[in-house]
Structures are given as C-alpha cells and as structure tokens.
Amino acid sequence: MASLYTKVKLFLKANSKTWEAEQDKIHLQNDSDSNGDYIKVWTVSGLDKPTAEQIASYETAGNAAEAN
C-alpha cells in the first residue's frame, strides 16, 4: 500500500506542481487513532485539496514509485 505522502506527490505532479515547492502548504497527519494518515492542511494555490477518491486513484502508481 502506497503512502499518502507518495500519492500526494503524484497528485501534485499530475497537476503541474511539486512537493518541494508546495511542502510548506501541505500538512499530513496521523492521530494514532487507527484511522491512518490524512491531509490536515492544504493551502496550495490554484489547486483544490484532493478528495479521498482522487488520492486513491494513485495507489497503483504509488506502489510502483515506492518499489523503485
């Protein structure tokens, strides 16, 4: 299972943005409550926060990226 970080990076890339340029505008969090990682803060200019479905669509690509 690909990490949220990897899937967010891929989402950004698909939308002509980079993690390096936007990382201070995105905060990923895990509250240790068995609900897993989530996007707590998203203030990327010109790009709406991705939905759970959008993030899930990067699972296969994320697995491939993490395997390399």
mmCIF file of C-alpha atoms in Angstrom:
data_model
loop_
_atom_site.group_PDB
_atom_site.id
_atom_site.type_symbol
_atom_site.label_atom_id
_atom_site.label_comp_id
_atom_site.label_asym_id
_atom_site.label_seq_id
_atom_site.Cartn_x
_atom_site.Cartn_y
_atom_site.Cartn_z
ATOM 1 C CA MET A 1 0.000 0.000 0.000
ATOM 2 C CA ALA A 2 1.453 3.312 -1.111
ATOM 3 C CA SER A 3 1.909 6.011 1.499
ATOM 4 C CA LEU A 4 -0.215 9.138 1.493
ATOM 5 C CA TYR A 5 2.967 11.166 1.004
ATOM 6 C CA THR A 6 3.750 9.319 -2.233
ATOM 7 C CA LYS A 7 0.202 9.640 -3.537
ATOM 8 C CA VAL A 8 0.119 13.365 -2.750
ATOM 9 C CA LYS A 9 3.428 13.839 -4.575
ATOM 10 C CA LEU A 10 1.980 12.074 -7.618
ATOM 11 C CA PHE A 11 -1.227 14.146 -7.423
ATOM 12 C CA LEU A 12 0.834 17.334 -7.336
ATOM 13 C CA LYS A 13 2.961 16.212 -10.282
ATOM 14 C CA ALA A 14 -0.158 15.376 -12.317
ATOM 15 C CA ASN A 15 -1.316 18.937 -11.661
ATOM 16 C CA SER A 16 1.969 20.628 -12.645
ATOM 17 C CA LYS A 17 3.109 21.205 -9.058
ATOM 18 C CA THR A 18 5.919 19.709 -6.968
ATOM 19 C CA TRP A 19 6.177 18.579 -3.371
ATOM 20 C CA GLU A 20 9.374 20.602 -2.993
ATOM 21 C CA ALA A 21 7.617 23.839 -3.969
ATOM 22 C CA GLU A 22 4.414 23.161 -2.015
ATOM 23 C CA GLN A 23 5.515 21.196 1.078
ATOM 24 C CA ASP A 24 5.110 24.127 3.459
ATOM 25 C CA LYS A 25 1.462 24.437 2.338
ATOM 26 C CA ILE A 26 0.566 20.790 2.988
ATOM 27 C CA HIS A 27 0.491 19.047 6.356
ATOM 28 C CA LEU A 28 -0.029 15.309 6.518
ATOM 29 C CA GLN A 29 -1.001 13.886 9.884
ATOM 30 C CA ASN A 30 -1.718 10.623 11.690
ATOM 31 C CA ASP A 31 -3.519 10.867 15.025
ATOM 32 C CA SER A 32 -2.649 7.277 16.054
ATOM 33 C CA ASP A 33 -6.357 6.518 16.267
ATOM 34 C CA SER A 34 -6.431 3.668 13.725
ATOM 35 C CA ASN A 35 -7.798 5.987 11.028
ATOM 36 C CA GLY A 36 -4.431 6.351 9.287
ATOM 37 C CA ASP A 37 -2.786 9.276 7.581
ATOM 38 C CA TYR A 38 -4.764 12.226 6.270
ATOM 39 C CA ILE A 39 -4.280 15.700 4.835
ATOM 40 C CA LYS A 40 -4.731 18.113 7.734
ATOM 41 C CA VAL A 41 -3.769 21.326 5.936
ATOM 42 C CA TRP A 42 -3.908 22.066 2.214
ATOM 43 C CA THR A 43 -3.288 25.637 1.071
ATOM 44 C CA VAL A 44 -1.835 25.016 -2.372
ATOM 45 C CA SER A 45 -2.611 27.993 -4.570
ATOM 46 C CA GLY A 46 -4.682 27.146 -7.631
ATOM 47 C CA LEU A 47 -5.297 23.524 -6.652
ATOM 48 C CA ASP A 48 -8.142 22.240 -4.517
ATOM 49 C CA LYS A 49 -7.475 19.661 -1.826
ATOM 50 C CA PRO A 50 -7.767 16.226 -3.411
ATOM 51 C CA THR A 51 -10.709 14.039 -2.491
ATOM 52 C CA ALA A 52 -10.212 10.588 -0.995
ATOM 53 C CA GLU A 53 -11.160 9.138 -4.384
ATOM 54 C CA GLN A 54 -8.568 11.239 -6.190
ATOM 55 C CA ILE A 55 -5.851 10.157 -3.757
ATOM 56 C CA ALA A 56 -6.948 6.508 -4.009
ATOM 57 C CA SER A 57 -6.561 6.661 -7.794
ATOM 58 C CA TYR A 58 -2.783 6.979 -7.288
ATOM 59 C CA GLU A 59 -2.457 3.691 -5.370
ATOM 60 C CA THR A 60 -1.036 1.655 -8.271
ATOM 61 C CA ALA A 61 1.333 4.391 -9.404
ATOM 62 C CA GLY A 62 2.336 4.988 -5.793
ATOM 63 C CA ASN A 63 3.140 1.320 -5.266
ATOM 64 C CA ALA A 64 5.293 1.348 -8.409
ATOM 65 C CA ALA A 65 7.091 4.525 -7.331
ATOM 66 C CA GLU A 66 7.829 3.118 -3.886
ATOM 67 C CA ALA A 67 9.075 -0.175 -5.340
ATOM 68 C CA ASN A 68 11.696 1.656 -7.427
#
